[in-house]
Amino acid sequence: MAGPTTAERGAGKSPGGRAGSARPPRQGAPARRLRLPGRRALLIAAAAILLIAGGIWVLYGSSWLRAERVTTSGTEVLTPDEVTSAAAVPIGAPLISVDTDAIEARLRHKLPRIDSVDVVRSWPHGIDLKVTERKPVLLIEKGAKFIEVDAKGVRFATVDEAPKAVPLLELTVDQSPSLRRFGADRLLAEAVRVRGELPGEVVADTRVLTVHSYDYITVELSRGRTVVWGSSEDGEAKARALTALMKAAPKARYFDVSAPTAPASSRS
């Protein structure tokens, strides 16, 4: 009877030559367990959740960080009480929830004299209102009152008394084609532009700025002096020409810088 073949003898051996070492897995063997987070990781996660929840409660739910006071700075004509009243800060509300943009919008709407305002949370209990008021550069007489106009051409307030050292603006353009072509607002802007180009020493002496038409603007100074400025164009050149004329002819009463390359002055 023939013995087992070489293939049969090696069938039960492992690659290393030892028989029976490569066994199939047992039926019903448990699968490898998933690694669960350690206790330390769970504690860190729980602490983070508690910290976030505590922070939210401190900001929104507690009485520690509430809006309790309003401070105002930068006012000159307006009073702090006027600004505070118009701001309508929700006293007692969580400071984090106070809508600073809405406060700014209310102030600019209710108080046109305000040019800009910064609304700042001052932790833990305050709201600071840092106001910048508009400054009048020209006045428009209206009956017994005066309309204040700022450097942007904004008519922002009507007052009973004219502020000191602010020139009057006269728009005598009712019959001028400039009114139909450019409109009153554009002519007002041109007047403001001329006012801004006047030399500093001339501004202090300016009494009335008159817009006769778009390209014919005059300036009345103290001591009966008159400056013909022309249009608002070439303002810097006209300012230099006027300064030179006044130095060269200090007793002149009439100055024409409408053509700054050929300025003129006279005593009459």
Coordinates of C-alpha atoms in Angstrom, one line a residue:
M1 CA 0.0 0.0 0.0
A2 CA 1.4 3.3 -1.1
G3 CA 2.2 5.9 1.6
P4 CA 1.1 9.5 1.6
T5 CA 2.4 11.7 -1.2
T6 CA 4.6 14.6 -0.6
A7 CA 1.7 17.1 -1.1
E8 CA -0.4 15.2 1.4
R9 CA 2.3 15.2 4.0
G10 CA 2.8 19.0 3.7
A11 CA -0.9 19.9 3.7
G12 CA -1.1 20.3 7.4
K13 CA 2.1 22.3 7.8
S14 CA 2.4 26.0 8.2
P15 CA 4.7 28.1 6.0
G16 CA 7.3 27.7 8.8
G17 CA 7.2 24.0 8.5
R18 CA 5.3 23.2 11.7
A19 CA 2.1 21.2 11.3
G20 CA -1.2 22.5 12.7
S21 CA 0.1 26.0 13.6
A22 CA -2.3 27.9 11.2
R23 CA -5.7 27.4 12.8
P24 CA -9.0 28.9 11.4
P25 CA -10.7 31.4 13.8
R26 CA -13.1 29.9 16.2
Q27 CA -16.7 30.2 15.5
G28 CA -18.5 32.9 17.5
A29 CA -15.3 34.7 18.5
P30 CA -16.1 38.3 19.9
A31 CA -15.2 41.2 17.5
R32 CA -12.5 43.6 18.6
R33 CA -13.9 46.2 21.0
L34 CA -14.1 49.9 19.9
R35 CA -11.9 52.2 22.0
L36 CA -14.2 54.5 24.0
P37 CA -13.0 58.0 25.1
G38 CA -11.2 58.0 28.3
R39 CA -12.5 59.5 31.5
R40 CA -10.1 62.5 31.2
A41 CA -11.5 63.5 27.8
L42 CA -15.1 63.2 29.1
L43 CA -14.2 65.5 32.0
I44 CA -12.6 68.1 29.7
A45 CA -15.7 68.1 27.4
A46 CA -18.1 68.5 30.3
A47 CA -16.0 71.3 31.7
A48 CA -16.0 73.1 28.4
I49 CA -19.8 72.8 28.1
L50 CA -20.2 74.1 31.7
L51 CA -17.9 77.0 30.9
I52 CA -19.7 78.0 27.8
A53 CA -23.1 77.8 29.5
G54 CA -21.8 79.8 32.5
G55 CA -20.4 82.5 30.1
I56 CA -23.8 82.8 28.3
W57 CA -25.6 83.0 31.6
V58 CA -23.2 85.7 32.9
L59 CA -23.6 87.8 29.7
Y60 CA -27.4 87.4 29.3
G61 CA -29.0 86.0 32.4
S62 CA -27.1 87.5 35.4
S63 CA -27.4 91.0 36.9
W64 CA -23.7 91.5 36.8
L65 CA -23.3 92.9 33.3
R66 CA -26.3 95.1 32.8
A67 CA -26.6 98.6 31.2
E68 CA -27.0 100.9 34.2
R69 CA -25.4 104.2 33.3
V70 CA -25.0 106.4 30.2
T71 CA -22.1 109.0 29.8
T72 CA -21.9 111.6 27.1
S73 CA -18.8 113.6 25.9
G74 CA -18.1 116.0 23.1
T75 CA -21.2 118.2 23.3
E76 CA -20.9 121.9 22.9
V77 CA -24.3 123.3 21.9
L78 CA -26.3 120.2 22.8
T79 CA -26.6 119.2 26.5
P80 CA -25.7 115.7 27.8
D81 CA -29.4 115.3 28.9
E82 CA -30.6 116.0 25.3
V83 CA -28.2 113.3 24.0
T84 CA -29.0 110.8 26.6
S85 CA -32.8 111.2 26.1
A86 CA -32.5 110.9 22.4
A87 CA -30.3 107.8 22.7
A88 CA -33.0 105.9 24.6
V89 CA -30.5 103.3 25.9
P90 CA -32.4 100.3 27.4
I91 CA -31.4 100.6 31.0
G92 CA -31.4 97.2 32.7
A93 CA -30.9 95.2 29.5
P94 CA -27.8 92.9 29.2
L95 CA -24.9 95.1 28.1
I96 CA -24.0 92.6 25.4
S97 CA -27.4 92.8 23.8
V98 CA -27.6 96.6 23.6
D99 CA -27.8 97.6 19.9
T100 CA -25.2 100.3 19.5
D101 CA -26.0 100.8 15.8
A102 CA -29.6 101.5 16.6
I103 CA -28.6 104.0 19.2
E104 CA -26.4 105.8 16.7
A105 CA -29.2 105.9 14.1
R106 CA -31.6 107.3 16.7
L107 CA -29.2 110.1 17.7
R108 CA -28.5 111.1 14.1
H109 CA -32.2 111.2 13.3
K110 CA -33.4 113.0 16.3
L111 CA -30.5 115.4 16.7
P112 CA -29.3 116.6 13.2
R113 CA -26.7 118.8 14.9
I114 CA -24.8 115.5 15.6
D115 CA -22.3 114.9 12.8
S116 CA -21.0 111.6 14.1
V117 CA -21.3 109.6 17.3
D118 CA -19.4 106.6 18.7
V119 CA -21.5 104.3 20.9
V120 CA -19.2 102.2 23.1
R121 CA -19.9 99.6 25.7
S122 CA -18.0 100.4 28.9
W123 CA -17.9 97.2 30.9
P124 CA -19.4 96.2 33.2
H125 CA -22.3 98.6 33.4
G126 CA -21.9 101.6 31.0
I127 CA -22.7 103.0 27.6
D128 CA -20.5 105.9 26.4
L129 CA -21.7 108.3 23.8
K130 CA -18.8 110.2 22.1
V131 CA -20.4 113.0 20.1
T132 CA -19.0 115.2 17.4
E133 CA -21.3 118.2 16.6
R134 CA -21.6 119.9 13.3
K135 CA -20.0 123.4 13.1
P136 CA -21.7 126.2 11.2
V137 CA -19.7 127.8 8.4
L138 CA -22.5 129.9 6.9
L139 CA -25.8 131.2 8.1
I140 CA -29.0 131.7 6.0
E141 CA -31.3 134.4 7.5
K142 CA -34.9 133.3 7.7
G143 CA -37.2 135.9 9.2
A144 CA -35.9 136.6 12.7
K145 CA -34.0 133.3 12.8
F146 CA -30.9 131.8 11.3
I147 CA -30.4 128.4 9.5
E148 CA -26.9 127.0 10.3
V149 CA -25.0 125.3 7.4
D150 CA -22.0 123.1 7.9
A151 CA -18.9 122.5 5.8
K152 CA -20.7 119.7 4.0
G153 CA -23.5 122.0 2.9
V154 CA -26.0 120.4 5.4
R155 CA -28.6 122.7 6.8
F156 CA -28.8 121.2 10.3
A157 CA -30.4 123.7 12.7
T158 CA -32.4 126.8 13.1
V159 CA -31.4 129.2 15.9
D160 CA -32.7 132.4 17.3
E161 CA -29.3 134.2 17.5
A162 CA -26.5 134.1 15.0
P163 CA -23.3 132.5 16.2
K164 CA -20.4 134.8 16.4
A165 CA -17.9 135.0 13.5
V166 CA -20.1 133.0 11.1
P167 CA -20.8 134.8 7.8
L168 CA -24.3 135.3 6.3
L169 CA -25.1 133.6 3.0
E170 CA -27.3 135.4 0.5
L171 CA -28.6 133.6 -2.5
T172 CA -29.7 136.3 -4.9
V173 CA -30.4 134.0 -7.8
D174 CA -34.1 134.2 -8.2
Q175 CA -33.9 135.6 -11.7
S176 CA -30.6 133.9 -12.6
P177 CA -30.5 131.0 -15.2
S178 CA -28.1 129.3 -12.7
L179 CA -31.0 128.5 -10.4
R180 CA -32.9 126.6 -13.1
R181 CA -29.7 124.9 -14.3
F182 CA -28.0 123.9 -11.1
G183 CA -30.7 124.2 -8.4
A184 CA -30.5 125.9 -4.9
D185 CA -28.7 123.0 -3.3
R186 CA -25.9 123.0 -5.8
L187 CA -25.5 126.8 -5.5
L188 CA -25.4 126.4 -1.7
A189 CA -22.6 123.8 -2.1
E190 CA -20.7 126.2 -4.3
A191 CA -20.9 128.9 -1.6
V192 CA -19.7 126.5 1.1
R193 CA -16.8 125.5 -1.2
V194 CA -15.8 129.2 -1.6
R195 CA -16.0 129.7 2.1
G196 CA -13.7 126.8 2.6
E197 CA -11.1 128.2 0.2
L198 CA -10.9 131.7 1.7
P199 CA -7.6 132.4 3.5
G200 CA -7.8 132.2 7.2
E201 CA -7.2 135.9 7.9
V202 CA -10.0 136.7 5.4
V203 CA -12.5 134.3 6.9
A204 CA -12.3 136.2 10.2
D205 CA -13.2 139.4 8.4
T206 CA -16.0 137.9 6.2
R207 CA -19.4 139.3 6.9
V208 CA -21.6 138.2 3.9
L209 CA -21.0 135.8 1.1
T210 CA -23.4 136.4 -1.8
V211 CA -24.2 134.0 -4.7
H212 CA -25.4 136.0 -7.6
S213 CA -25.0 133.1 -10.0
Y214 CA -23.0 130.0 -10.4
D215 CA -19.9 131.9 -11.7
Y216 CA -20.4 135.1 -9.8
I217 CA -19.9 134.9 -6.1
T218 CA -18.8 137.9 -4.0
V219 CA -17.5 138.2 -0.4
E220 CA -18.1 141.3 1.7
L221 CA -15.5 142.0 4.4
S222 CA -15.3 144.3 7.3
R223 CA -14.5 148.0 6.7
G224 CA -16.6 148.0 3.5
R225 CA -14.3 145.8 1.4
T226 CA -15.5 143.6 -1.3
V227 CA -13.9 140.5 -3.0
V228 CA -15.2 139.3 -6.4
W229 CA -14.4 135.6 -6.3
G230 CA -16.2 134.4 -9.4
S231 CA -17.0 130.7 -9.5
S232 CA -15.7 128.2 -7.0
E233 CA -13.1 126.9 -9.4
D234 CA -9.4 127.5 -8.9
G235 CA -10.0 128.2 -5.3
E236 CA -6.4 127.7 -4.1
A237 CA -5.0 130.0 -6.9
K238 CA -7.6 132.7 -6.0
A239 CA -6.7 132.5 -2.3
R240 CA -3.0 133.1 -3.1
A241 CA -3.9 135.9 -5.4
L242 CA -6.1 137.6 -2.8
T243 CA -3.5 137.3 -0.1
A244 CA -0.9 138.9 -2.4
L245 CA -3.3 141.7 -3.4
M246 CA -4.1 142.6 0.2
K247 CA -0.4 142.8 1.1
A248 CA 0.4 144.9 -2.0
A249 CA -2.6 147.2 -1.6
P250 CA -3.6 147.2 2.1
K251 CA -5.9 150.3 1.7
A252 CA -7.8 148.9 -1.3
R253 CA -11.6 148.4 -0.9
Y254 CA -12.2 146.2 -4.0
F255 CA -10.4 143.0 -5.0
D256 CA -11.1 140.9 -8.0
V257 CA -9.6 137.4 -8.2
S258 CA -12.2 135.9 -10.5
A259 CA -9.3 135.5 -13.0
P260 CA -6.5 134.5 -10.6
T261 CA -3.8 134.9 -13.2
A262 CA -4.8 138.6 -13.6
P263 CA -6.1 139.8 -10.2
A264 CA -7.0 143.5 -9.7
S265 CA -7.6 145.8 -6.8
S266 CA -8.8 149.4 -6.4
R267 CA -9.7 151.9 -3.7
S268 CA -13.2 152.5 -5.0

